[in-house]
Amino acid sequence: MALNENFATVWEAIADTLGDAPALSHGPLTRTWAELDDRAARFAGAMADAGVGAGSDDGGAKVGMALYNGPAYTEATFGAFKARAVPFNVNYRYRESELAYLLSNADCEVVVAHPELVDLIEAIRADVPSLRLLVAVGDEIDGSPVGDLPDGWVHYEELLAASDPASRIERSGDDLWFLYTGGTTGMPKGVMWPHSSLLGVFGPTWKGLKVALPDTPAEAARVAAELRERGTEQRLIPAAPMMHGTSSQLTMGALSTGGHVVTLTSRSFDPAELWATVEDRSATHLCIVGDPFCRPMVVELETAEATGRPYDLTSLKVITSSGAMWSGPQKEALLARVPALLIDLLGSSEGNGFGASVARRGRSAGTARFQLGDDAAVFTEDGRRVEPGSGERGRLATGGHLPLGYYKDAAATDATYPTYEGRRWAVPGDFATVELDGTINLLGRGSVSINTAGEKVFPEEVEEATKSLAWVVDATVVGVPDETWGSAVTAVVSLGDGAPGDLTPDEALGSDAVGVPADAALLELVRTHVKEQLAAYKAPQHVVVVPAVMRGPNGKADYRWAGEVAASALG
């Protein structure tokens, strides 16, 4: 039986038990469980002083986290949970119009922001009349304030110092956490996750630590103390941004077992800092997002070995990835240097447990092939289960612990959470086939599929094939309008050492161009290589070369950007 509680109630019990044990670290800074609980309570108190926070029929006050990774993200989230408010993620790369949409759609009342976003939020403040408390987070290591702030904003540390800790209250497992989708193929939507559903999803976290699944906060605290006594508690580094589901959910899972969460100080991914932090903090668990993280991690390990200063990574037990392709060659390169368990999770904002691929030394590490989750299935458009080995395509679905749906979007909720076989499923739109052995071959998201001459092409499988060329650093595949094909499959690529021909980004792009079409020889090399692995109609009709393929901070492909670049380059 899973915990049917608000996260805050569970974490309070753990804080009472662990006390001076480390809960959060950031650079040289470490905060204990007692300090985390006190600071979260003060944030909840500040919300109450501002007249916001109490739970209600629509979930309570919405609290936007416009933050990079750091202690404030967890402290403010914990504080919002204490007040039965609803924290939600804010993409720190958003510009004014995107922020205005997101904060308005969420009915945001409180926003917590790092300095880089204060002016952007202030510029759209009048467009979000629900805003009532605006908090700016300064230096997260020494606590120094931001500097001058616009009227109506308060400094985070000053707010905590001036606020009394909120009293503990009775809460519910039905209280909510919102996870906004990335909006790469449409406007972001807020997925409404009850705390009890997420705690149910985290069941494998306790199992992986070889302890019983607790069913009360007191039992969770007892298990946390047991793990500390053994020295087997999670010491997690969420290397991917906490504004995305992979890191935020794994962070909440680690805290729910009494773990220690260590955040990196760099505002962009720095593999040297990552490995140094694993070594310094004896991290046991690491969270990344596929090849965009793994590739530079491997390069840094190679560099460290070549300079005679390899990292001590003996503490590292598990590396988890979700949200972007993690290719077999990159897994193998990492396993050659790090003897950890690699877990490639297949999930989405709308649900978890679709599937997983596990690799270790001596066990083959594949690409885009997963063991179907215990409570997952593949369904055709008319609701039939896809039979293993049939070759039939279907949409991946998961049951079990599910969110309520999308905030203020009943139509999208009905479409994404249909009823099959008499029960509710999450079906976000990923297509797959089921092999005879029960594994699934992930094809890609239907919303970004390309219709070319009547055939459906999923970008991910073409990207995988293209990136298997040694001199292709990265690739995103999109469709561009074409009179003959309807849409022409187009690969937007960045090239590395060994690329054929004279077309290199530095020489060919110039100061104004974003991307340029590949010459005929390069195009043919890519097409031939892809056709050796996939049906001929899936091979790119065009290749556009760019200095670097743009991705979100979470490593996910930016298909809108790639489409614009391809259209501009091809005229």
Coordinates of C-alpha atoms in Angstrom, one line a residue:
M1 CA 0.0 0.0 0.0
A2 CA 1.5 3.4 -1.0
L3 CA 1.7 6.4 1.1
N4 CA -1.6 8.4 0.9
E5 CA -0.1 11.7 2.1
N6 CA 1.1 15.1 1.2
F7 CA 4.8 15.2 0.7
A8 CA 5.3 17.8 3.4
T9 CA 3.8 15.5 6.0
V10 CA 6.2 12.7 5.0
W11 CA 9.2 15.1 4.9
E12 CA 8.4 16.6 8.3
A13 CA 8.4 13.2 9.9
I14 CA 11.8 12.5 8.3
A15 CA 13.2 15.8 9.4
D16 CA 12.1 15.1 13.0
T17 CA 14.0 11.8 12.8
L18 CA 17.1 12.7 10.9
G19 CA 17.6 16.2 12.3
D20 CA 21.3 17.1 11.7
A21 CA 21.8 14.7 8.8
P22 CA 22.5 16.5 5.5
A23 CA 19.4 17.0 3.2
L24 CA 20.6 19.5 0.6
S25 CA 24.1 20.5 -0.7
H26 CA 25.1 23.1 -3.3
G27 CA 28.7 23.8 -3.8
P28 CA 30.3 24.1 -0.3
L29 CA 26.9 24.7 1.3
T30 CA 25.1 22.0 3.1
R31 CA 21.7 22.2 4.9
T32 CA 20.5 19.6 7.4
W33 CA 17.1 18.1 7.4
A34 CA 16.2 20.3 10.4
E35 CA 17.3 23.4 8.6
L36 CA 15.4 22.4 5.4
D37 CA 12.2 21.9 7.5
D38 CA 12.7 25.3 9.3
R39 CA 13.3 27.3 6.1
A40 CA 10.3 25.6 4.3
A41 CA 8.1 26.4 7.3
R42 CA 9.2 30.0 7.1
F43 CA 8.3 30.2 3.5
A44 CA 4.9 28.7 4.2
G45 CA 4.5 31.3 7.0
A46 CA 5.4 34.1 4.5
M47 CA 2.8 32.8 2.1
A48 CA 0.2 32.9 4.9
D49 CA 1.2 36.4 5.9
A50 CA 0.6 37.4 2.2
G51 CA -2.8 35.7 2.3
V52 CA -2.1 32.9 0.0
G53 CA -1.5 29.2 0.3
A54 CA -4.5 27.3 1.8
G55 CA -5.8 24.3 -0.1
S56 CA -9.1 24.7 -1.9
D57 CA -11.3 23.0 -4.4
D58 CA -8.9 23.9 -7.3
G59 CA -5.8 22.8 -5.3
G60 CA -4.8 26.0 -3.5
A61 CA -2.5 28.9 -4.5
K62 CA -0.2 28.2 -7.4
V63 CA 3.5 28.9 -6.8
G64 CA 5.8 29.3 -9.8
M65 CA 9.4 28.1 -9.5
A66 CA 11.3 30.3 -12.0
L67 CA 14.6 28.9 -10.7
Y68 CA 17.8 27.1 -11.7
N69 CA 18.8 24.1 -9.7
G70 CA 19.6 24.9 -6.1
P71 CA 18.4 24.7 -2.5
A72 CA 15.7 27.3 -2.9
Y73 CA 13.9 25.1 -5.5
T74 CA 13.4 22.4 -2.9
E75 CA 12.9 24.7 0.1
A76 CA 10.1 26.7 -1.7
T77 CA 8.5 23.5 -3.0
F78 CA 8.5 22.0 0.5
G79 CA 7.1 25.3 1.9
A80 CA 4.3 25.3 -0.7
F81 CA 3.5 21.7 0.1
K82 CA 3.3 22.6 3.8
A83 CA 0.7 25.3 3.0
R84 CA -1.2 22.9 0.8
A85 CA -0.4 25.2 -2.2
V86 CA 0.5 23.9 -5.6
P87 CA 4.1 24.5 -6.8
F88 CA 4.8 24.3 -10.6
N89 CA 7.8 24.5 -12.9
V90 CA 8.7 27.6 -14.9
N91 CA 11.1 27.2 -17.8
Y92 CA 13.9 29.7 -17.2
R93 CA 14.5 30.0 -20.9
Y94 CA 11.0 31.4 -21.6
R95 CA 10.7 35.0 -22.9
E96 CA 8.0 37.5 -22.0
S97 CA 5.1 36.2 -24.0
E98 CA 5.7 32.6 -23.0
L99 CA 6.0 33.6 -19.3
A100 CA 2.8 35.6 -19.5
Y101 CA 0.9 32.6 -21.0
L102 CA 2.3 30.2 -18.4
L103 CA 1.7 32.3 -15.3
S104 CA -1.7 33.3 -16.5
N105 CA -2.7 29.7 -17.4
A106 CA -1.6 28.5 -13.9
D107 CA -3.4 31.4 -12.1
C108 CA -0.1 32.0 -10.4
E109 CA -0.2 33.9 -7.1
V110 CA 3.4 33.4 -5.9
V111 CA 6.5 33.4 -8.0
V112 CA 10.0 32.6 -6.8
A113 CA 12.7 33.7 -9.3
H114 CA 16.4 33.9 -9.8
P115 CA 17.7 37.4 -10.8
E116 CA 17.8 36.6 -14.5
L117 CA 14.1 36.3 -14.7
V118 CA 13.0 39.1 -12.4
D119 CA 12.9 41.8 -15.1
L120 CA 11.2 39.5 -17.5
I121 CA 8.5 38.7 -15.0
E122 CA 8.2 42.3 -14.0
A123 CA 7.6 43.2 -17.7
I124 CA 4.5 41.0 -17.9
R125 CA 3.4 41.5 -14.3
A126 CA 0.4 43.6 -15.4
D127 CA -0.8 40.7 -17.6
V128 CA -0.9 38.3 -14.7
P129 CA -3.3 40.0 -12.2
S130 CA -3.3 36.9 -9.9
L131 CA 0.3 37.6 -8.8
R132 CA 0.4 38.5 -5.1
L133 CA 3.9 37.6 -3.8
L134 CA 7.0 38.0 -5.8
V135 CA 10.3 36.6 -4.4
A136 CA 13.8 37.0 -5.7
V137 CA 16.5 34.5 -4.8
G138 CA 20.0 35.8 -4.5
D139 CA 23.3 33.9 -4.1
E140 CA 22.4 30.5 -3.0
I141 CA 25.8 29.8 -1.3
D142 CA 26.4 33.0 0.7
G143 CA 22.8 34.3 0.9
S144 CA 23.7 37.7 -0.5
P145 CA 20.6 39.5 -2.0
V146 CA 20.0 40.3 -5.6
G147 CA 20.4 44.0 -5.4
D148 CA 17.8 46.6 -6.2
L149 CA 14.5 45.0 -7.0
P150 CA 11.3 46.5 -8.6
D151 CA 8.6 47.6 -6.3
G152 CA 6.6 44.8 -4.8
W153 CA 9.4 42.2 -4.9
V154 CA 11.1 40.8 -1.8
H155 CA 14.4 39.2 -1.2
Y156 CA 14.2 35.5 -0.4
E157 CA 16.5 35.4 2.6
E158 CA 15.0 38.6 4.1
L159 CA 11.5 37.1 3.6
L160 CA 12.5 33.9 5.5
A161 CA 14.2 35.8 8.3
A162 CA 11.2 38.0 8.8
S163 CA 8.6 35.2 8.8
D164 CA 7.7 32.9 11.6
P165 CA 7.6 29.2 10.8
A166 CA 4.1 28.1 9.9
S167 CA 2.5 25.6 12.2
R168 CA 2.1 22.1 11.0
I169 CA -1.4 21.3 9.7
E170 CA -3.5 18.4 8.5
R171 CA -3.1 17.8 4.8
S172 CA -4.2 15.3 2.2
G173 CA -2.7 12.9 -0.3
D174 CA -5.1 14.6 -2.8
D175 CA -3.1 17.9 -2.6
L176 CA -1.5 18.7 -6.0
W177 CA 1.8 19.3 -7.7
F178 CA 1.7 20.7 -11.3
L179 CA 4.1 19.7 -13.9
Y180 CA 3.9 21.9 -17.0
T181 CA 4.7 20.2 -20.3
G182 CA 7.6 21.6 -22.4
G183 CA 5.3 23.1 -25.1
T184 CA 7.7 21.9 -27.9
T185 CA 4.7 21.0 -30.1
G186 CA 2.0 23.2 -28.6
M187 CA 1.2 25.5 -25.7
P188 CA 2.4 24.1 -22.3
K189 CA -0.2 22.3 -20.2
G190 CA -0.3 21.8 -16.5
V191 CA -0.4 18.1 -15.5
M192 CA -2.2 17.8 -12.2
W193 CA -0.4 15.2 -10.0
P194 CA -1.9 14.3 -6.6
H195 CA 0.8 13.7 -4.1
S196 CA -0.5 10.2 -3.4
S197 CA -0.2 9.3 -7.0
L198 CA 3.5 10.4 -7.2
L199 CA 4.3 8.6 -3.9
G200 CA 2.8 5.5 -5.6
V201 CA 5.0 6.0 -8.6
F202 CA 8.0 6.2 -6.3
G203 CA 7.5 2.6 -5.0
P204 CA 10.6 1.3 -7.0
T205 CA 12.7 3.9 -5.2
W206 CA 12.3 2.1 -1.9
K207 CA 12.6 -1.3 -3.6
G208 CA 15.9 -0.2 -5.2
L209 CA 17.2 0.7 -1.7
K210 CA 16.2 -2.8 -0.4
V211 CA 13.7 -1.6 2.2
A212 CA 10.0 -2.1 2.7
L213 CA 7.6 0.3 1.1
P214 CA 6.3 2.5 4.0
D215 CA 2.6 3.2 4.4
T216 CA 2.7 6.0 7.0
P217 CA 4.9 9.1 7.5
A218 CA 6.2 7.5 10.8
E219 CA 7.2 4.4 8.9
A220 CA 8.9 6.5 6.2
A221 CA 10.9 8.2 8.9
R222 CA 11.9 4.9 10.4
V223 CA 13.0 3.6 7.0
A224 CA 15.0 6.8 6.4
A225 CA 16.8 6.3 9.7
E226 CA 17.5 2.7 8.9
L227 CA 19.1 3.7 5.5
R228 CA 21.3 6.3 7.3
E229 CA 22.4 3.7 9.8
R230 CA 23.4 1.4 7.0
G231 CA 25.1 4.1 5.1
T232 CA 22.9 3.2 2.0
E233 CA 20.8 6.4 1.7
Q234 CA 20.5 8.0 -1.7
R235 CA 22.9 10.8 -2.4
L236 CA 21.4 12.1 -5.6
I237 CA 22.7 14.6 -8.1
P238 CA 19.9 15.8 -10.3
A239 CA 22.2 17.1 -13.1
A240 CA 19.2 17.8 -15.4
P241 CA 17.2 21.0 -14.6
M242 CA 14.7 20.6 -11.8
M243 CA 12.2 22.6 -13.8
H244 CA 11.7 19.4 -15.8
G245 CA 10.0 16.2 -14.6
T246 CA 12.9 13.8 -14.6
S247 CA 15.0 15.7 -12.0
S248 CA 12.1 17.1 -10.0
Q249 CA 10.4 13.8 -9.5
L250 CA 13.6 11.9 -8.7
T251 CA 14.5 14.7 -6.2
M252 CA 11.1 14.2 -4.5
G253 CA 11.6 10.5 -4.5
A254 CA 15.1 10.8 -2.9
L255 CA 13.8 13.1 -0.2
S256 CA 10.9 10.8 0.6
T257 CA 13.5 8.1 1.5
G258 CA 15.5 10.5 3.7
G259 CA 18.1 11.0 1.0
H260 CA 20.6 13.8 0.4
V261 CA 20.1 15.9 -2.8
V262 CA 23.2 17.6 -4.2
T263 CA 22.7 20.3 -6.9
L264 CA 25.4 21.7 -9.3
T265 CA 26.2 25.4 -9.2
S266 CA 26.8 26.0 -12.9
R267 CA 23.8 27.5 -14.8
S268 CA 24.6 25.3 -17.8
F269 CA 25.7 21.7 -17.8
D270 CA 29.4 21.3 -16.8
P271 CA 30.5 17.7 -16.9
A272 CA 33.7 18.5 -15.1
E273 CA 31.7 20.0 -12.2
L274 CA 29.4 17.0 -12.3
W275 CA 32.2 14.4 -12.0
A276 CA 34.1 16.4 -9.4
T277 CA 30.9 16.6 -7.3
V278 CA 30.2 12.9 -7.6
E279 CA 33.7 12.4 -6.2
D280 CA 33.5 15.1 -3.5
R281 CA 30.0 14.2 -2.2
S282 CA 30.3 10.4 -2.7
A283 CA 27.1 10.5 -4.8
T284 CA 25.3 7.2 -5.3
H285 CA 22.7 8.3 -7.8
L286 CA 22.8 10.5 -10.8
C287 CA 20.0 11.9 -13.0
I288 CA 20.7 12.9 -16.6
V289 CA 18.8 13.3 -19.9
G290 CA 20.2 11.0 -22.6
D291 CA 22.9 11.6 -25.1
P292 CA 23.0 15.4 -24.7
F293 CA 24.3 14.8 -21.2
C294 CA 26.1 11.5 -21.6
R295 CA 28.3 12.5 -24.6
P296 CA 30.1 15.4 -22.8
M297 CA 30.3 13.3 -19.6
V298 CA 32.2 10.6 -21.5
V299 CA 34.5 13.2 -23.1
E300 CA 35.4 14.7 -19.7
L301 CA 36.2 11.2 -18.4
E302 CA 38.5 10.6 -21.4
T303 CA 40.2 13.9 -20.8
A304 CA 40.7 13.2 -17.1
E305 CA 42.2 9.8 -17.9
A306 CA 44.5 11.4 -20.5
T307 CA 45.8 14.0 -18.1
G308 CA 46.5 11.4 -15.3
R309 CA 43.7 12.6 -13.0
P310 CA 40.9 10.1 -13.3
Y311 CA 37.9 10.7 -11.1
D312 CA 37.1 8.4 -8.2
L313 CA 33.5 7.3 -9.0
T314 CA 33.4 4.2 -6.9
S315 CA 30.4 5.5 -4.9
L316 CA 28.2 5.8 -7.9
K317 CA 25.7 3.0 -8.2
V318 CA 22.9 4.2 -10.5
I319 CA 22.6 6.6 -13.4
T320 CA 19.1 7.3 -14.5
S321 CA 18.0 9.0 -17.7
S322 CA 14.6 10.0 -19.1
G323 CA 13.3 12.5 -21.6
A324 CA 15.7 12.1 -24.5
M325 CA 17.4 9.3 -26.5
W326 CA 20.2 7.5 -24.7
S327 CA 21.9 5.6 -27.5
G328 CA 23.6 2.2 -27.1
P329 CA 27.1 3.4 -28.1
Q330 CA 27.0 6.3 -25.5
K331 CA 25.9 3.9 -22.8
E332 CA 28.7 1.5 -23.7
A333 CA 31.2 4.3 -23.7
L334 CA 30.0 5.3 -20.2
L335 CA 30.0 1.8 -18.9
A336 CA 33.6 1.3 -20.0
R337 CA 34.6 4.0 -17.4
V338 CA 31.8 3.9 -14.8
P339 CA 30.7 0.5 -13.4
A340 CA 27.2 1.8 -12.5
L341 CA 23.7 0.5 -13.3
L342 CA 22.3 2.5 -16.2
I343 CA 18.5 2.9 -16.1
D344 CA 16.9 4.4 -19.2
L345 CA 13.3 5.2 -18.2
L346 CA 10.5 5.7 -20.6
G347 CA 8.1 8.3 -19.2
S348 CA 6.4 11.6 -19.8
S349 CA 4.9 14.5 -18.0
E350 CA 1.5 12.7 -18.3
G351 CA 2.5 9.4 -16.7
N352 CA 5.3 7.1 -15.6
G353 CA 6.1 3.5 -15.8
F354 CA 5.8 3.0 -19.6
G355 CA 9.0 1.0 -19.8
A356 CA 12.7 0.8 -18.9
S357 CA 15.9 -0.3 -20.4
V358 CA 18.6 -1.5 -17.9
A359 CA 22.3 -1.8 -18.8
R360 CA 25.4 -2.8 -16.9
R361 CA 28.8 -4.0 -17.8
G362 CA 28.5 -7.3 -19.7
R363 CA 24.9 -6.6 -20.5
S364 CA 24.1 -5.2 -24.0
A365 CA 23.0 -1.5 -24.0
G366 CA 20.5 -0.9 -26.8
T367 CA 18.8 2.2 -28.2
A368 CA 15.1 3.0 -28.0
R369 CA 14.2 -0.6 -27.0
F370 CA 12.5 -1.0 -23.6
Q371 CA 11.0 -3.6 -21.4
L372 CA 7.3 -2.8 -21.2
G373 CA 6.4 -1.6 -17.7
D374 CA 4.4 -3.8 -15.3
D375 CA 1.3 -1.6 -15.8
A376 CA 1.8 -0.6 -19.4
A377 CA 0.5 -1.7 -22.8
V378 CA 0.4 -0.6 -26.4
F379 CA -3.0 0.1 -27.9
T380 CA -4.2 0.7 -31.5
E381 CA -6.3 3.8 -32.2
D382 CA -9.5 1.9 -31.7
G383 CA -8.4 0.6 -28.3
R384 CA -7.1 -2.9 -29.1
R385 CA -4.0 -4.2 -27.5
V386 CA -1.1 -4.7 -30.0
E387 CA -0.1 -8.3 -30.2
P388 CA 3.6 -9.0 -29.6
G389 CA 5.4 -9.8 -32.9
S390 CA 2.6 -8.5 -35.1
G391 CA 4.5 -5.5 -36.4
E392 CA 1.5 -3.4 -35.8
R393 CA 2.0 0.1 -34.5
G394 CA 0.2 1.4 -31.5
R395 CA 0.2 4.1 -28.9
L396 CA 2.1 3.5 -25.6
A397 CA -0.1 3.6 -22.5
T398 CA 0.3 3.3 -18.8
G399 CA -2.2 2.7 -16.0
G400 CA -1.8 2.6 -12.2
H401 CA -0.9 5.8 -10.4
L402 CA -2.0 8.6 -12.8
P403 CA -2.5 12.4 -12.6
L404 CA -5.9 13.9 -12.7
G405 CA -5.4 15.4 -16.1
Y406 CA -4.5 18.9 -17.5
Y407 CA -5.4 22.0 -15.6
K408 CA -8.3 23.9 -17.2
D409 CA -8.3 21.7 -20.3
A410 CA -11.0 19.0 -20.1
A411 CA -10.9 18.2 -23.8
A412 CA -7.1 17.5 -23.8
T413 CA -7.6 15.5 -20.6
D414 CA -10.2 13.3 -22.2
A415 CA -8.0 12.7 -25.3
T416 CA -4.9 11.8 -23.3
Y417 CA -6.5 9.7 -20.6
P418 CA -9.0 7.4 -22.4
T419 CA -10.7 4.4 -21.0
Y420 CA -9.6 1.0 -22.5
E421 CA -10.6 -2.4 -21.1
G422 CA -12.7 -0.7 -18.5
R423 CA -9.9 1.3 -16.9
R424 CA -8.2 4.7 -17.3
W425 CA -4.9 5.0 -19.1
A426 CA -2.4 7.7 -19.8
V427 CA -1.7 7.8 -23.6
P428 CA 0.5 10.9 -24.4
G429 CA 1.0 9.9 -28.0
D430 CA 4.3 7.9 -28.3
F431 CA 4.1 5.2 -30.9
A432 CA 5.7 1.8 -30.5
T433 CA 5.7 -1.8 -31.8
V434 CA 5.8 -4.8 -29.5
E435 CA 8.4 -7.5 -30.2
L436 CA 7.8 -11.3 -29.7
D437 CA 9.8 -11.2 -26.5
G438 CA 7.5 -8.4 -25.1
T439 CA 10.0 -5.6 -25.5
I440 CA 8.8 -2.4 -27.2
N441 CA 10.5 -0.6 -30.0
L442 CA 9.9 3.1 -29.5
L443 CA 9.1 5.0 -32.7
G444 CA 8.4 8.5 -31.5
R445 CA 5.7 11.0 -30.7
G446 CA 2.9 11.2 -33.1
S447 CA 2.5 15.0 -32.7
V448 CA 5.9 15.5 -34.4
S449 CA 5.7 12.7 -36.9
I450 CA 6.3 13.6 -40.6
N451 CA 3.8 12.6 -43.3
T452 CA 5.8 12.1 -46.5
A453 CA 4.1 10.7 -49.6
G454 CA 1.5 9.1 -47.5
E455 CA 3.9 7.4 -45.1
K456 CA 4.4 8.3 -41.4
V457 CA 8.0 8.9 -40.3
F458 CA 8.9 9.3 -36.7
P459 CA 11.8 11.8 -36.2
E460 CA 13.5 9.9 -33.4
E461 CA 14.3 6.8 -35.4
V462 CA 15.8 8.9 -38.2
E463 CA 17.7 10.9 -35.7
E464 CA 19.1 7.7 -34.1
A465 CA 20.2 6.4 -37.5
T466 CA 21.8 9.8 -38.5
K467 CA 23.7 10.2 -35.3
S468 CA 25.2 6.7 -35.6
L469 CA 27.5 8.3 -38.2
A470 CA 30.8 8.9 -36.3
W471 CA 31.1 12.5 -37.5
V472 CA 27.6 13.6 -36.8
V473 CA 27.6 15.3 -33.3
D474 CA 23.8 15.8 -33.0
A475 CA 20.7 15.8 -35.2
T476 CA 17.1 16.8 -35.1
V477 CA 14.7 15.6 -37.9
V478 CA 11.7 17.6 -39.1
G479 CA 9.4 17.9 -42.1
V480 CA 9.5 20.8 -44.5
P481 CA 6.7 21.6 -47.0
D482 CA 7.3 19.9 -50.4
E483 CA 5.2 19.9 -53.5
T484 CA 6.1 16.3 -54.4
W485 CA 6.2 14.6 -50.9
G486 CA 3.9 16.8 -48.9
S487 CA 6.6 17.0 -46.3
A488 CA 10.2 16.3 -47.0
V489 CA 12.2 14.6 -44.2
T490 CA 15.0 17.0 -43.3
A491 CA 17.9 16.4 -40.9
V492 CA 19.3 19.4 -39.1
V493 CA 22.8 18.3 -38.0
S494 CA 26.0 19.5 -36.4
L495 CA 29.2 18.0 -37.5
G496 CA 32.4 17.0 -35.7
D497 CA 35.9 15.8 -36.5
G498 CA 36.1 13.6 -39.6
A499 CA 33.2 15.1 -41.4
P500 CA 33.7 14.7 -45.2
G501 CA 34.0 17.6 -47.6
D502 CA 34.7 21.3 -47.1
L503 CA 31.4 22.2 -45.5
T504 CA 32.2 23.0 -41.9
P505 CA 30.0 25.3 -39.8
D506 CA 32.8 27.8 -39.0
E507 CA 33.6 28.3 -42.7
A508 CA 30.2 27.9 -44.4
L509 CA 27.7 29.6 -42.1
G510 CA 29.1 33.1 -42.0
S511 CA 28.0 35.7 -39.5
D512 CA 24.3 35.8 -40.4
A513 CA 23.3 32.4 -41.5
V514 CA 21.9 29.9 -38.9
G515 CA 22.2 26.9 -41.1
V516 CA 23.2 25.9 -44.6
P517 CA 22.2 23.1 -46.9
A518 CA 24.7 20.2 -47.1
D519 CA 26.4 19.7 -50.4
A520 CA 25.3 16.8 -52.6
A521 CA 28.1 14.5 -51.5
L522 CA 27.4 14.9 -47.8
L523 CA 23.6 14.6 -48.4
E524 CA 24.2 11.3 -50.2
L525 CA 26.4 9.9 -47.4
V526 CA 23.7 10.6 -44.9
R527 CA 20.9 9.2 -47.1
T528 CA 22.9 6.0 -47.9
H529 CA 23.7 5.5 -44.2
V530 CA 20.1 5.9 -43.1
K531 CA 18.8 3.6 -45.8
E532 CA 21.1 0.9 -44.6
Q533 CA 19.1 0.9 -41.3
L534 CA 15.6 2.1 -42.2
A535 CA 13.1 2.0 -45.1
A536 CA 14.2 4.2 -48.0
Y537 CA 11.3 6.7 -47.6
K538 CA 12.6 7.6 -44.1
A539 CA 16.0 8.8 -45.4
P540 CA 16.4 12.6 -45.3
Q541 CA 15.6 14.4 -48.5
H542 CA 17.6 17.4 -47.2
V543 CA 20.4 17.9 -44.7
V544 CA 21.0 21.3 -43.1
V545 CA 24.2 21.9 -41.3
V546 CA 24.3 24.1 -38.1
P547 CA 27.0 25.0 -35.7
A548 CA 25.1 23.3 -32.8
V549 CA 21.7 21.6 -32.6
M550 CA 19.5 23.6 -30.2
R551 CA 18.0 21.6 -27.4
G552 CA 16.1 22.5 -24.2
P553 CA 18.0 22.5 -20.9
N554 CA 16.5 19.1 -20.3
G555 CA 18.1 17.7 -23.5
K556 CA 14.9 17.4 -25.5
A557 CA 14.8 18.3 -29.2
D558 CA 13.5 21.7 -30.1
Y559 CA 11.4 20.8 -33.1
R560 CA 10.1 24.3 -33.6
W561 CA 13.6 25.8 -33.8
A562 CA 14.7 23.0 -36.2
G563 CA 11.7 23.5 -38.4
E564 CA 12.4 27.3 -38.7
V565 CA 16.1 26.7 -39.4
A566 CA 15.4 24.1 -42.1
A567 CA 12.7 26.3 -43.8
S568 CA 15.1 29.3 -43.8
A569 CA 18.1 27.4 -45.1
L570 CA 16.1 25.6 -47.8
G571 CA 14.2 28.7 -48.9

